Coordinates of C-alpha atoms in Angstrom, one line a residue:
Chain G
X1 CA 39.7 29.3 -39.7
X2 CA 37.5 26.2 -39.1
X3 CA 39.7 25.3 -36.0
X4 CA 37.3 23.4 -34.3
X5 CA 33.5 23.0 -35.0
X6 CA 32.4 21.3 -32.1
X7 CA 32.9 23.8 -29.0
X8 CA 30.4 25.6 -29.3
X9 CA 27.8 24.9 -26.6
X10 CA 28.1 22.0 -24.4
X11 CA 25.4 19.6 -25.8
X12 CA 27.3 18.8 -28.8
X13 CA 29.5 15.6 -28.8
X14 CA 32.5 16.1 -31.0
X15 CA 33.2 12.9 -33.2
X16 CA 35.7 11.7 -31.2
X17 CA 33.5 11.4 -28.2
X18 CA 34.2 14.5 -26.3
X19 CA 32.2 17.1 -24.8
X20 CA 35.0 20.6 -25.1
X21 CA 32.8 23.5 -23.1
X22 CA 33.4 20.9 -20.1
X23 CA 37.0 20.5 -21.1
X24 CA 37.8 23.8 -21.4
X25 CA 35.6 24.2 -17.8
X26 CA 38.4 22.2 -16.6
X27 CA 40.7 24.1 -17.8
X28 CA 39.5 26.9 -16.0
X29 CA 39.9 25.6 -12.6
X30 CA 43.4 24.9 -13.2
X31 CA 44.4 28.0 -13.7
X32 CA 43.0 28.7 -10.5
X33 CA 45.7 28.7 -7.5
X34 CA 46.3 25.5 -6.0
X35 CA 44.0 24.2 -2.6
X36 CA 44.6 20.9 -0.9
X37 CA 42.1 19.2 1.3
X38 CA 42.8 16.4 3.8
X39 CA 40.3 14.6 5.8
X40 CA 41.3 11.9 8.8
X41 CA 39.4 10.0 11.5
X42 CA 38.6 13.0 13.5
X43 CA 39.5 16.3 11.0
X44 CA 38.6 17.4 7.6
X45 CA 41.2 20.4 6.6
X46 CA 41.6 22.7 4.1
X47 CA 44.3 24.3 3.1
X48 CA 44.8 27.3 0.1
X49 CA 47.2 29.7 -1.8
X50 CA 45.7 33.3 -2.0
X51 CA 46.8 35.1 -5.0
X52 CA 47.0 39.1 -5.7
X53 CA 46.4 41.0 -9.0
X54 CA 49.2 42.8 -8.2
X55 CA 51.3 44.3 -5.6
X56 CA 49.4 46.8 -4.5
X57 CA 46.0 44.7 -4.1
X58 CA 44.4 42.5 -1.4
X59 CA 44.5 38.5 -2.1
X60 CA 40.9 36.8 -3.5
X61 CA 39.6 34.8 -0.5
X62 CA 39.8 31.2 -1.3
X63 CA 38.2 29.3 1.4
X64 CA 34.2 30.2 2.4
X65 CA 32.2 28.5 5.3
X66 CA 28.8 27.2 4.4
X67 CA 27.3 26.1 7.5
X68 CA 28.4 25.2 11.0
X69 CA 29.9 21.9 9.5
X70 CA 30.9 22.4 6.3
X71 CA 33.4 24.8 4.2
X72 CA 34.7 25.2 0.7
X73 CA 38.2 25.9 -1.2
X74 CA 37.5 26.8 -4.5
X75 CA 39.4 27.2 -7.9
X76 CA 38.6 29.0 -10.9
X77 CA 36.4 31.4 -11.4
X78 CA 35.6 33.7 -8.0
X79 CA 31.9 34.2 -9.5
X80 CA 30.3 30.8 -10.3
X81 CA 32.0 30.0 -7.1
X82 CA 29.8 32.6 -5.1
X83 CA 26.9 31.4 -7.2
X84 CA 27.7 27.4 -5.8
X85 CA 28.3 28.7 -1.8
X86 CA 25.0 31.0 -2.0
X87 CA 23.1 27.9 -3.1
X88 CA 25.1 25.6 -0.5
X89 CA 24.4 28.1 2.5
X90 CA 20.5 28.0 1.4
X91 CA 20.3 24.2 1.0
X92 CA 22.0 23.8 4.5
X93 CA 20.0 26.9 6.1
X94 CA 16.9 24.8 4.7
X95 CA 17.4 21.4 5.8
X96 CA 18.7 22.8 9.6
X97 CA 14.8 24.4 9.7
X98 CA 13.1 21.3 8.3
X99 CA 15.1 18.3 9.7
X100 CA 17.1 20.2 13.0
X101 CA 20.0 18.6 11.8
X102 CA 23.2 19.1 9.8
X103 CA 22.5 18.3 6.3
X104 CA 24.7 15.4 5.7
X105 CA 27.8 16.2 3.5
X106 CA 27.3 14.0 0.9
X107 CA 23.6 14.7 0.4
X108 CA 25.0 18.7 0.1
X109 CA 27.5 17.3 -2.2
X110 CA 25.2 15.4 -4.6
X111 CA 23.5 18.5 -4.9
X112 CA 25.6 20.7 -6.2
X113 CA 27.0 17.5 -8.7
X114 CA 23.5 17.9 -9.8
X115 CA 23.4 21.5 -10.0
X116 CA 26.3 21.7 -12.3
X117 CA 25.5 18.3 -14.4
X118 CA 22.5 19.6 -15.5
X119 CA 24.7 22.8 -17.1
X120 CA 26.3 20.5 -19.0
X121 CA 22.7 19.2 -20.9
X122 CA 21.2 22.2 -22.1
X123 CA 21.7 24.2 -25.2
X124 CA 22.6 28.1 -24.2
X125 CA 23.9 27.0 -20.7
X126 CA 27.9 26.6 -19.7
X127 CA 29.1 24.6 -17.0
X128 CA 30.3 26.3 -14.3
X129 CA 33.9 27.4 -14.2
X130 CA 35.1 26.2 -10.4
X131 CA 36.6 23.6 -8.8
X132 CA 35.6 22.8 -5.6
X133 CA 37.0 20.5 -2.2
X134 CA 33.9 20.6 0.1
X135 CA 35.3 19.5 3.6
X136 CA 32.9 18.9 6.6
X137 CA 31.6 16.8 8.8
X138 CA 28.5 14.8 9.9
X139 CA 27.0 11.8 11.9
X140 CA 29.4 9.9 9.7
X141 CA 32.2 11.7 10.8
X142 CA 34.7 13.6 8.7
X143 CA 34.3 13.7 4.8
X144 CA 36.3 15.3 2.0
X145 CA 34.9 15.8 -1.3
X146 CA 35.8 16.9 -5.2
X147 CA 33.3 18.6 -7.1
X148 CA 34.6 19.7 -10.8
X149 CA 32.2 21.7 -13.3
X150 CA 31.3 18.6 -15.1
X151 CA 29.3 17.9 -12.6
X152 CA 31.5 14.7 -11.3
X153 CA 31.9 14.4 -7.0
X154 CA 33.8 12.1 -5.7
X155 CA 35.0 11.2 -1.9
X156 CA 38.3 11.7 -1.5
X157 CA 40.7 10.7 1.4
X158 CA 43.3 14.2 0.2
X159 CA 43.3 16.1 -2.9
X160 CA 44.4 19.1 -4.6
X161 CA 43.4 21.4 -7.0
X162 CA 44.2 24.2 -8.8
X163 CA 47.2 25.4 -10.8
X164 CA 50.2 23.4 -10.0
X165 CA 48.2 20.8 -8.0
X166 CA 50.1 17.6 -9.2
X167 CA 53.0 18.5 -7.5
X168 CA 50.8 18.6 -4.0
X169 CA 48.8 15.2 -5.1
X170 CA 52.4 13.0 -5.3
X171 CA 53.0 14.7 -2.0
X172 CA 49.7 13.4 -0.6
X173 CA 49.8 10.0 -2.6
X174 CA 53.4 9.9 -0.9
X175 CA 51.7 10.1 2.8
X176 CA 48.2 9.0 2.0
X177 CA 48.6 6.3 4.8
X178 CA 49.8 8.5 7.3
X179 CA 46.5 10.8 7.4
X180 CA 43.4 8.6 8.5
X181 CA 45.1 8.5 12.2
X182 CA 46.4 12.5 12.1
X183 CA 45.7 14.8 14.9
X184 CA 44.8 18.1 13.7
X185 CA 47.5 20.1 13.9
X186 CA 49.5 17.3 12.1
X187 CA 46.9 17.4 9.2
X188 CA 47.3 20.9 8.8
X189 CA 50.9 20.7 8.2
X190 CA 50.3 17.8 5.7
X191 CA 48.2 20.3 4.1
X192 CA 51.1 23.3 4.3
X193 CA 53.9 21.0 3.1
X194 CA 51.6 19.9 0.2
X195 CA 50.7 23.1 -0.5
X196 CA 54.7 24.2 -0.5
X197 CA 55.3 21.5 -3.4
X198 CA 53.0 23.9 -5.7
X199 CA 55.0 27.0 -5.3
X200 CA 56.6 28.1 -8.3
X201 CA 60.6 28.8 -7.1
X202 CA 60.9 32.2 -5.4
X203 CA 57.4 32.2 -3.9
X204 CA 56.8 30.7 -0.2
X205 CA 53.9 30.9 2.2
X206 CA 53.3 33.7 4.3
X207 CA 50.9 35.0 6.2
X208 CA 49.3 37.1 3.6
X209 CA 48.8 34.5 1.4
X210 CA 47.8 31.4 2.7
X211 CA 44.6 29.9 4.3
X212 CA 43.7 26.8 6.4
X213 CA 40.1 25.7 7.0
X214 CA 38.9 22.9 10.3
X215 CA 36.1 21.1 11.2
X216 CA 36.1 18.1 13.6
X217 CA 34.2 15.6 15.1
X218 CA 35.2 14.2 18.3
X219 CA 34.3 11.5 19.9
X220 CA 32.4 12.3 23.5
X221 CA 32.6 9.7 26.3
X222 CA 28.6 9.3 25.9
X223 CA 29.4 8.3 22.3
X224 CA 28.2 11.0 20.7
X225 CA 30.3 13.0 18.2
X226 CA 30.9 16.8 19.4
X227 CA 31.2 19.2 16.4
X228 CA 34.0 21.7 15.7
X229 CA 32.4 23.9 14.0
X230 CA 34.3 24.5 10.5
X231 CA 36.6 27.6 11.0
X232 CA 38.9 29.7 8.5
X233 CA 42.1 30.7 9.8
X234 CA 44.0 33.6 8.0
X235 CA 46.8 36.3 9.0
X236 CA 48.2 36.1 12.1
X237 CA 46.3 32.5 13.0
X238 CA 48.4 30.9 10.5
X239 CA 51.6 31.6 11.3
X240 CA 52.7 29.0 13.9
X241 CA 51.7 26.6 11.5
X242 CA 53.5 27.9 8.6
X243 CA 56.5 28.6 10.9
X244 CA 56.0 24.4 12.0
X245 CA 57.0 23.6 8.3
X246 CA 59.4 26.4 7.5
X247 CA 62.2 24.0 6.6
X248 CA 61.5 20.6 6.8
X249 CA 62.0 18.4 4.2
X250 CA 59.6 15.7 4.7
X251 CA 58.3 13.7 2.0
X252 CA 59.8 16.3 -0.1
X253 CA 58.3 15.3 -4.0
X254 CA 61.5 15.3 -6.2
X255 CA 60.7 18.6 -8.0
X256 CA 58.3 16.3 -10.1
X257 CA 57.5 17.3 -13.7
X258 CA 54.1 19.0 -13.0
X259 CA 51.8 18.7 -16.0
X260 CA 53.8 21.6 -17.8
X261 CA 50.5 23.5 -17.1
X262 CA 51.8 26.7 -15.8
X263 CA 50.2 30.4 -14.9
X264 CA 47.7 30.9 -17.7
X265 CA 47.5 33.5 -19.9
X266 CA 44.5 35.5 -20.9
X267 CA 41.2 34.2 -18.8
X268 CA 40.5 36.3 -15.4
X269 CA 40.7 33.6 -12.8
X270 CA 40.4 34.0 -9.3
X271 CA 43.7 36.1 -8.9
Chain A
X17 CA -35.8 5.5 -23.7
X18 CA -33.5 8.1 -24.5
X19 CA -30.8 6.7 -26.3
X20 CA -29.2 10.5 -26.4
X21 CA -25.1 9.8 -25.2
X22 CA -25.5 12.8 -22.4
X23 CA -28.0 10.3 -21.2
X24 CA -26.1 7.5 -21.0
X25 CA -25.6 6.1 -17.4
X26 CA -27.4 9.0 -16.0
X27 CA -30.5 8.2 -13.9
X28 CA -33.9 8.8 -16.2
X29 CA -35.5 12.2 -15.7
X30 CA -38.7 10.8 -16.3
X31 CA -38.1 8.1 -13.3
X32 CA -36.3 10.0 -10.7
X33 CA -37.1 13.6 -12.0
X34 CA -34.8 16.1 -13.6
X35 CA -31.4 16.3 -11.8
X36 CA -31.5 18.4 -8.8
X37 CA -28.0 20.8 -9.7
X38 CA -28.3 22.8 -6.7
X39 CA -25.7 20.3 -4.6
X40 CA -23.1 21.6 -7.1
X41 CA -21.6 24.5 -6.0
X42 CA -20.7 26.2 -8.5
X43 CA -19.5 29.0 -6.9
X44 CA -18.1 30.1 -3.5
X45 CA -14.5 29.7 -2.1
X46 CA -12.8 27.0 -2.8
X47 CA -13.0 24.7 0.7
X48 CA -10.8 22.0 1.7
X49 CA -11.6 19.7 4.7
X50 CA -13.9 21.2 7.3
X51 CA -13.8 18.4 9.7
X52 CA -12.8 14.4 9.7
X53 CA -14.5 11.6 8.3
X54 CA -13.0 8.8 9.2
X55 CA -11.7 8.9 12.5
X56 CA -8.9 7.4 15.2
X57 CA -8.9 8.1 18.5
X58 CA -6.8 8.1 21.3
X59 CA -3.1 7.4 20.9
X60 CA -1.1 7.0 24.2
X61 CA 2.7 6.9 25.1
X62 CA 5.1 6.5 27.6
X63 CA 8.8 6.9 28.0
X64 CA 10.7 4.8 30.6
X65 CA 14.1 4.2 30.9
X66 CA 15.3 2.8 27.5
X67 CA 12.7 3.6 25.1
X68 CA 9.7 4.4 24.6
X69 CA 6.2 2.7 24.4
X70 CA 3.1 3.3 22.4
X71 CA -0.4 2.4 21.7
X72 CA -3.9 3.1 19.8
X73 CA -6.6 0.6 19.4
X74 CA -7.5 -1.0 15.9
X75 CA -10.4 1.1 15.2
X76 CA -11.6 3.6 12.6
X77 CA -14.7 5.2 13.3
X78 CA -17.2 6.6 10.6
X79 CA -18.9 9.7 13.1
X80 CA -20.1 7.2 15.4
X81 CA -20.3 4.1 13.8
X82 CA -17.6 1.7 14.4
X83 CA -16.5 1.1 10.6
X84 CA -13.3 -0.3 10.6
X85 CA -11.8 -2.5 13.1
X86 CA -8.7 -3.4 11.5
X87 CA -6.7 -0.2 10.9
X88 CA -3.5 0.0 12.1
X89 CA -2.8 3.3 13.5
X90 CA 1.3 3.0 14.6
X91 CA 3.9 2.9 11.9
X92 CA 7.5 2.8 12.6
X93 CA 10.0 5.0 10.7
X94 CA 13.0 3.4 9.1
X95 CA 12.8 0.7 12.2
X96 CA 13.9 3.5 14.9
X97 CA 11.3 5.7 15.1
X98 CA 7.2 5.2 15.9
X99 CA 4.7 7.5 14.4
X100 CA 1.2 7.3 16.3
X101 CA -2.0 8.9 14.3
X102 CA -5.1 10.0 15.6
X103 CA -7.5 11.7 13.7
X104 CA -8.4 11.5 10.2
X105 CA -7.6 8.4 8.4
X106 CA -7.5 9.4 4.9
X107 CA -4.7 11.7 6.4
X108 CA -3.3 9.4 8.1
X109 CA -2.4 7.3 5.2
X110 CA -1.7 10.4 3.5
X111 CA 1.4 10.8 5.7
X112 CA 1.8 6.9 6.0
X113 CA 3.1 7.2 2.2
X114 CA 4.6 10.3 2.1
X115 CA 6.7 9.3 5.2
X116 CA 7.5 5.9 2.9
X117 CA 9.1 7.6 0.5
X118 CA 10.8 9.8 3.0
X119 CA 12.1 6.6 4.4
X120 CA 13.3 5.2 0.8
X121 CA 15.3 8.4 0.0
X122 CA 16.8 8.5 3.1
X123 CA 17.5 5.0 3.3
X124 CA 18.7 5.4 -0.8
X125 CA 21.6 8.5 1.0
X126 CA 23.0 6.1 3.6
X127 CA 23.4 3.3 1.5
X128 CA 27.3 4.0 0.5
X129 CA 28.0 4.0 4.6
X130 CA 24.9 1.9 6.1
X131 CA 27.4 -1.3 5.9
X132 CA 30.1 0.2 9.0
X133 CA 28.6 -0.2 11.8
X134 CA 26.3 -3.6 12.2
X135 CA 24.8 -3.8 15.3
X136 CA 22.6 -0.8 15.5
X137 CA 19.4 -0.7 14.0
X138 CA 19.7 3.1 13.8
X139 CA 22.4 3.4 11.1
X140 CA 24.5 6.9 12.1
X141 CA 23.1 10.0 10.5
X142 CA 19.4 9.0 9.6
X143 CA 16.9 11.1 10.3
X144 CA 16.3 10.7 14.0
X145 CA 12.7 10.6 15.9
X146 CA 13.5 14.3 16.8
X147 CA 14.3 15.1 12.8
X148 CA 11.1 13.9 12.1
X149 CA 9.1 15.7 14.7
X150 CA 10.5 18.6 13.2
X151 CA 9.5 17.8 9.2
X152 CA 6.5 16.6 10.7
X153 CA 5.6 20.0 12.3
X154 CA 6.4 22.1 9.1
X155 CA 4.4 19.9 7.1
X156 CA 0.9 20.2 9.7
X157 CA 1.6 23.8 9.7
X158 CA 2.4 24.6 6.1
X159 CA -1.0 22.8 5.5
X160 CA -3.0 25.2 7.9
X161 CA -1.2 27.8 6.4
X162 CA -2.3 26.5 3.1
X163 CA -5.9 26.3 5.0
X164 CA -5.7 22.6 3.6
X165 CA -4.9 20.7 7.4
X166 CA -4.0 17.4 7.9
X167 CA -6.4 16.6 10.7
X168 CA -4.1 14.6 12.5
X169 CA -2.6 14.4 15.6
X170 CA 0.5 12.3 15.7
X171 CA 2.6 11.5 18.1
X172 CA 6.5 10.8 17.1
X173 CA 8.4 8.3 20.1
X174 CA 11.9 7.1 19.4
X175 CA 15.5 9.0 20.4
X176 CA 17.1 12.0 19.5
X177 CA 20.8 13.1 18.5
X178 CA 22.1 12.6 22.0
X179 CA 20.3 8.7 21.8
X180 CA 18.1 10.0 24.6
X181 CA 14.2 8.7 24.4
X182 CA 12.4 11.1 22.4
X183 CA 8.9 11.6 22.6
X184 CA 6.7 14.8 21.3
X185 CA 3.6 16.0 19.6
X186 CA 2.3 17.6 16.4
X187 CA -1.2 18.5 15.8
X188 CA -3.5 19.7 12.6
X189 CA -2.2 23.6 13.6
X190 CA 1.5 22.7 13.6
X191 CA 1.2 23.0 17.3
X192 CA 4.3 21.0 18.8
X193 CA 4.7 19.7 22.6
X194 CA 6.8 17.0 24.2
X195 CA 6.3 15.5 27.9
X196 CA 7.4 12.6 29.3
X197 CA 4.4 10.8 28.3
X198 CA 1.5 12.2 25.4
X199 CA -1.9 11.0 24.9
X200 CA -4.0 12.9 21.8
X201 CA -7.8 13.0 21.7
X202 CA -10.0 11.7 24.6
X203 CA -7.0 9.9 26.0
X204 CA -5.4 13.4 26.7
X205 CA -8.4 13.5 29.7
X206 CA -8.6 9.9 30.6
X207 CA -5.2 8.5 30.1
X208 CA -2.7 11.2 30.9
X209 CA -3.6 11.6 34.8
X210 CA -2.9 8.2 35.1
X211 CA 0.5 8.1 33.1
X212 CA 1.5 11.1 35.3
X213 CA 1.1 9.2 38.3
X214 CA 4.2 7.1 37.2
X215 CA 6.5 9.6 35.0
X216 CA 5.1 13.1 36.1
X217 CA 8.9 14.5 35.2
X218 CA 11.9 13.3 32.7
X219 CA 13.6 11.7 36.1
X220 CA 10.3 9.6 37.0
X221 CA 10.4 8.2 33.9
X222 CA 14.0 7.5 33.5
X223 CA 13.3 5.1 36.8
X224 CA 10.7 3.3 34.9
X225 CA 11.4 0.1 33.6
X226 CA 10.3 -1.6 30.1
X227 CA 7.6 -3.7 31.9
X228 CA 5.8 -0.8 34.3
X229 CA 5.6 1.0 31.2
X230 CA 4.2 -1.3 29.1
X231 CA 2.2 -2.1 32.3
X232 CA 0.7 1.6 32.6
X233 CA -0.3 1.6 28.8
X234 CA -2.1 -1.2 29.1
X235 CA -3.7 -0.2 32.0
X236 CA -4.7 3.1 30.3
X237 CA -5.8 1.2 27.1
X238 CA -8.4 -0.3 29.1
X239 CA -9.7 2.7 31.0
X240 CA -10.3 4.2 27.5
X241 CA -11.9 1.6 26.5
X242 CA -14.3 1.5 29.5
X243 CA -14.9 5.4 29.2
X244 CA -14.5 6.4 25.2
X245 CA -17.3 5.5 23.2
X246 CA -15.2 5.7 19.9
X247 CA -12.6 2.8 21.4
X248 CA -11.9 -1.0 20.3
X249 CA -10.3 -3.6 23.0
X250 CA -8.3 -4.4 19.9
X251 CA -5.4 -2.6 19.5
X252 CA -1.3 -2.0 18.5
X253 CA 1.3 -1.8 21.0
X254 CA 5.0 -0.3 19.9
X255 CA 8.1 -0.5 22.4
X256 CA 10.9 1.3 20.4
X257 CA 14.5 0.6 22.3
X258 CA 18.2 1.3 21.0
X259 CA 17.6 -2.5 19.7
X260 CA 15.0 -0.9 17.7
X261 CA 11.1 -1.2 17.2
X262 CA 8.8 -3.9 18.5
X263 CA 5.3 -3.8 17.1
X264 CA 2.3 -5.6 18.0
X265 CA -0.7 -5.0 16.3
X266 CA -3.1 -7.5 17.2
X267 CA -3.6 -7.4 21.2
X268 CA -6.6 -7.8 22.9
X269 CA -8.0 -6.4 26.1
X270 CA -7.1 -8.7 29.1
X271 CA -9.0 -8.5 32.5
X272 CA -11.4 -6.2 31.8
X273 CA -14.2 -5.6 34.4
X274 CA -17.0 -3.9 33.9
X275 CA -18.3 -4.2 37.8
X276 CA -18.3 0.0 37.6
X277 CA -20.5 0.2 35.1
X278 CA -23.7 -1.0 37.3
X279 CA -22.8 1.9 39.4
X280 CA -22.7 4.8 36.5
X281 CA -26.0 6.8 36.9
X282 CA -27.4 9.6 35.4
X283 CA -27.6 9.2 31.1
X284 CA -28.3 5.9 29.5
X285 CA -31.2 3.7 29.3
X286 CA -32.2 3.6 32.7
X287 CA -34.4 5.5 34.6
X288 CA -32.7 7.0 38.0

C-alpha cells in the first residue's frame, strides 16, 4: 500500500538521499532504443536504432538536425524530445541573427542542462523524460555531448544510450583510442558495429531501421575550419555502410551481461 | 522658520518665492534622449595589411565647452577587437560596461578550452570583431526601435571568421557600413578624403603597411584638429594585429603648423 512515500514530485529528497522522479526519468530513456555517438579530430557522428510499433507501421525518427552544425539522437520519450529540439533550433536561430555565428556547442549544451535542471526544483514540474547525444561542431572543432533529464551534460569522447546501451559502451570503451584519429567513414562504422552489440538476437540493421548523423570540420589550407554541415542519412544512404560491417567481427564485446534491463513493459517510449 | 518636515531641505518660499512647478511635466509622452550632452567627436580608422588602426582624441565636450579632456574614447574587446565611440558619452559608457560583461561571460564559456592553443591572443571561437558588429547593430537598432537611441556612433576594427581585418560601422539608427577605412562625425568630411587617397579599395589597403597607416591617422588626427572646433591634440591611438591590441591613450600632436591659419578669411575676429 504505502510502497513508497517519497516519489511523488521531484523536490522531495527521500531519506536515503535520493531524488526518484529523476530516477525513474532515467529510467525512461532507457527504455528508449539504443543511439551511439562518436566524435574524432575532424567528425562528430551519430548513429541510431529506429524502432516500429508494429509491423505494419513506419519507424519513430531518432536523429533531428538543429542547426547547420549541430544534430541530436534522442531516447525516451519522442515528445519532451520535440519540446528540447524546438527550444535548441530557437536558441541557435537566435544567436546566428545576433552574433553571425554558430552558437558554440557547449554554450547550446549548457542550456538545455539548465532547461531541464530547473524541472527538477520546482513543485508540480517533472523532469523531462529524454536522453539526449548532441553532436556538432564549432570553432573548437568537433564535440560530443550527453544530456540526461536530470539536467547533468557532460563531454564525451563516444557514448551510448538507450535500451541495451552497455553492450555498445564496452564496445566503444574497447576502441576508445582508436577514434580521435578516424576518418569519417571509419567512425561511422565504429558507430554501426557498436550499435550491432545492442541487438537483441534475431534483429540486425537494415536499412529501414537504422540512422547515421555527420558534421565535420576540416581543416582549410588558410587555417580556417570548413563546416560540413550536420546531415541525417536514412534508407538507401545507409546501406554501403551497413553492408561495410555486415560480418566483421571486430572488437566483438563477448556477449557481455547487459544490465539485465531489457524491452520495458508498460510506458509508451519512443517506439 | 518653518520647521514643517515637507520643508526640510527645500529652499524657503518666503526667500526665493513659492516653487515654480511648471518645469515638471507632469504630463505629455514619455521622452527619452532628444539629443547628446556630452559629446565625442571624430573617431578615425584604417585597415592596412595586418590589422587595423584607430584613433579619437581625449576630449569630451559639454555643447561647446571643452569639459573633459581625459576621456578615453577606444576600448578593446576581449584583447582582439577595438571599439571606437563617438557621440554621447553617458552612452558610451553605457556600452563600455555592457560590452564588459559581454566580455566576462564570453571569456567565463571558453574557459574549459581557452588553455589549447597558446600563442594566439584570440582564443578560437570567441566572439570575433565581425560578431560584435553584428550584436552591436541589434542593440543601436532595438534602441531606436524602442525610441530610446544610444547616440553613438561606434566603429568596431579587429578580424573576422576568415582572420581577415575587419573594420565596420554602427550608428544611433542601427545603420551598419564597412569600408576599408571609417571616420564618424566631422572626421567623415575632413578625414576620410585623405584616408581614401591611400586605401580607396580592399586591395589598396591590403598594400599598406603598419607604419603608413599609422602614418595617415596621424596625419588626419592633425587636420581635425586644425579644422574641428570640438577636437583635443590629445588623443588614443589602437593598432589591433593577429598579435592582438596595442593601445595608446596618451599621445600628443607632433608638428603641427598652424602657418594656414593666417591665410583663413572670411568669419572670425578679423575684419576682411
Amino acid at each position: 500500500m504505502f510502497r513508497n512515500n517519497y516519489d511523488n514530485d521531484s523536490v522531495t529528497f527521500s531519506p536515503q538521499g535520493r531524488i526518484f522522479q529523476v530516477e525513474y526519468a532515467a529510467e525512461a530513456v532507457k527504455q528508449g532504443s539504443v543511439v551511439v555517438g562518436i566524435a574524432s579530430k575532424t567528425h562528430a557522428v551519430l548513429v541510431a536504432i529506429k524502432r516500429n510499433a508494429e509491423e505494419l507501421s513506419s519507424y519513430q525518427k531518432k536523429l533531428f538536425p538543429i542547426d547547420e552544425h549541430v544534430g541530436i539522437a534522442i531516447a525516451g520519450l519522442t515528445s519532451d524530445a520535440r519540446v528540447l529540439s524546438n527550444f535548441m533550433k530557437q536558441q541557435c536561430l537566435g544567436h546566428r541573427l545576433t552574433y553571425g555565428r554558430n552558437m558554440p556547442v557547449r554554450t547550446l549544451v549548457d542550456m538545455i542542462g539548465s532547461k531541464a535542471q530547473i524541472n527538477t526544483q520546482h513543485y508540480g514540474k517533472r523532469p523531462y523524460g529524454v536522453g539526449l547525444l548532441v553532436a556538432g561542431v564549432d570553432e573548437q572543432g568537433p564535440h560530443l555531448f550527453e544530456f540526461q533529464p536530470s539536467g547533468m551534460t557532460e563531454e564525451m569522447v563516444a557514448f551510448a544510450i538507450g535500451a541495451r546501451s552497455q553492450m555498445a559502451r564496452t564496445y566503444l570503451e574497447k576502441n576508445i583510442d582508436k577514434f580521435a584519429d578516424c576518418g569519417r567513414e571509419e567512425l561511422v562504422r565504429h558507430g554501426l558495429r557498436a550499435l550491432k552489440e545492442s541487438l537483441v538476437q534475431d534483429r540486425e540493421l537494415t536499412v529501414d531501421n537504422t540512422s547515421v548523423g555527420v558534421a565535420g570540420a576540416v581543416k582549410v589550407d588558410d587555417g580556417s575550419t570548413k563546416v560540413e554541415p550536420f546531415q541525417v542519412y536514412d534508407q538507401q544512404d545507409v546501406a554501403a555502410w551497413i553492408e561495410s560491417v555486415a560480418d566483421d567481427k571486430e572488437g566483438g564485446a563477448g556477449a557481455g551481461e547487459g544490465e539485465g534491463e531489457g524491452e520495458g513493459e508498460g510506458m509508451e517510449v519512443d517506439s | 522658520m518653518d520647521h514643517r518636515p515637507q520643508a526640510w531641505g527645500r529652499p524657503r518660499d518666503d526667500v526665493y518665492g513659492a516653487y515654480d512647478a511648471s518645469y515638471l511635466q507632469t504630463n505629455g509622452p514619455k521622452t527619452a534622449t532628444q539629443s547628446p550632452i556630452v559629446t565625442g567627436t571624430s573617431v578615425i580608422a584604417i585597415k592596412f595589411k595586418d590589422g587595423v588602426v584607430m584613433a579619437a582624441d581625449n576630449l569630451a565636450s559639454y555643447g561647446s565647452l571643452a569639459r573633459f579632456t581625459d576621456v578615453k574614447r577606444l576600448r578593446p574587446f576581449l584583447s582582439t577587437s577595438i571599439v571606437g565611440f563617438g557621440g554621447d558619452v553617458s552612452d558610451m559608457q553605457f556600452l563600455d560596461r555592457h560590452l564588459n560583461e559581454l566580455a566576462i561571460d564570453e571569456a567565463y564559456e571558453h574557459e574549459s578550452t581557452a588553455t589549447t592553443d597558446t600563442d594566439s591572443p584570440s582564443k578560437t571561437g570567441q566572439l570575433n570583431a565581425a560578431n560584435l558588429h553584428k550584436y552591436l547593430s541589434k542593440l543601436m537598432y532595438r534602441r531606436r526601435s524602442d525610441f530610446d537611441p544610444l547616440w553613438n556612433q561606434v566603429l568596431v576594427a579587429g578580424f573576422d571568421a576568415h582572420a581577415k581585418p575587419f573594420l565596420a560601422s554602427v550608428d544611433l539608427r542601427g545603420t551598419t557600413f564597412t569600408s576599408p577605412s571609417l571616420a564618424t562625425g566631422f572626421g567623415a568630411m575632413l578625414a576620410q578624403p585623405i584616408m581614401r587617397r591611400f586605401a580607396a579599395t580592399e586591395e589598396d589597403a591590403a598594400a599598406l603597411t603598419r607604419e603608413q597607416a599609422v602614418d595617415v591617422v596621424k596625419e588626419c588626427m592633425k587636420v581635425l584638429f586644425y579644422r574641428d572646433a570640438r577636437s583635443l591634440d590629445r588623443y588614443s591611438i589602437a593598432v589591433v594585429t593577429k598579435d592582438g591590441v596595442e593601445l595608446s591613450e596618451d599621445e600628443q600632436l607632433e608638428k603641427q603648423s598652424w602657418a594656414f591659419a593666417e591665410r583663413i578669411r572670411g568669419y572670425g575676429t578679423q575684419v576682411v
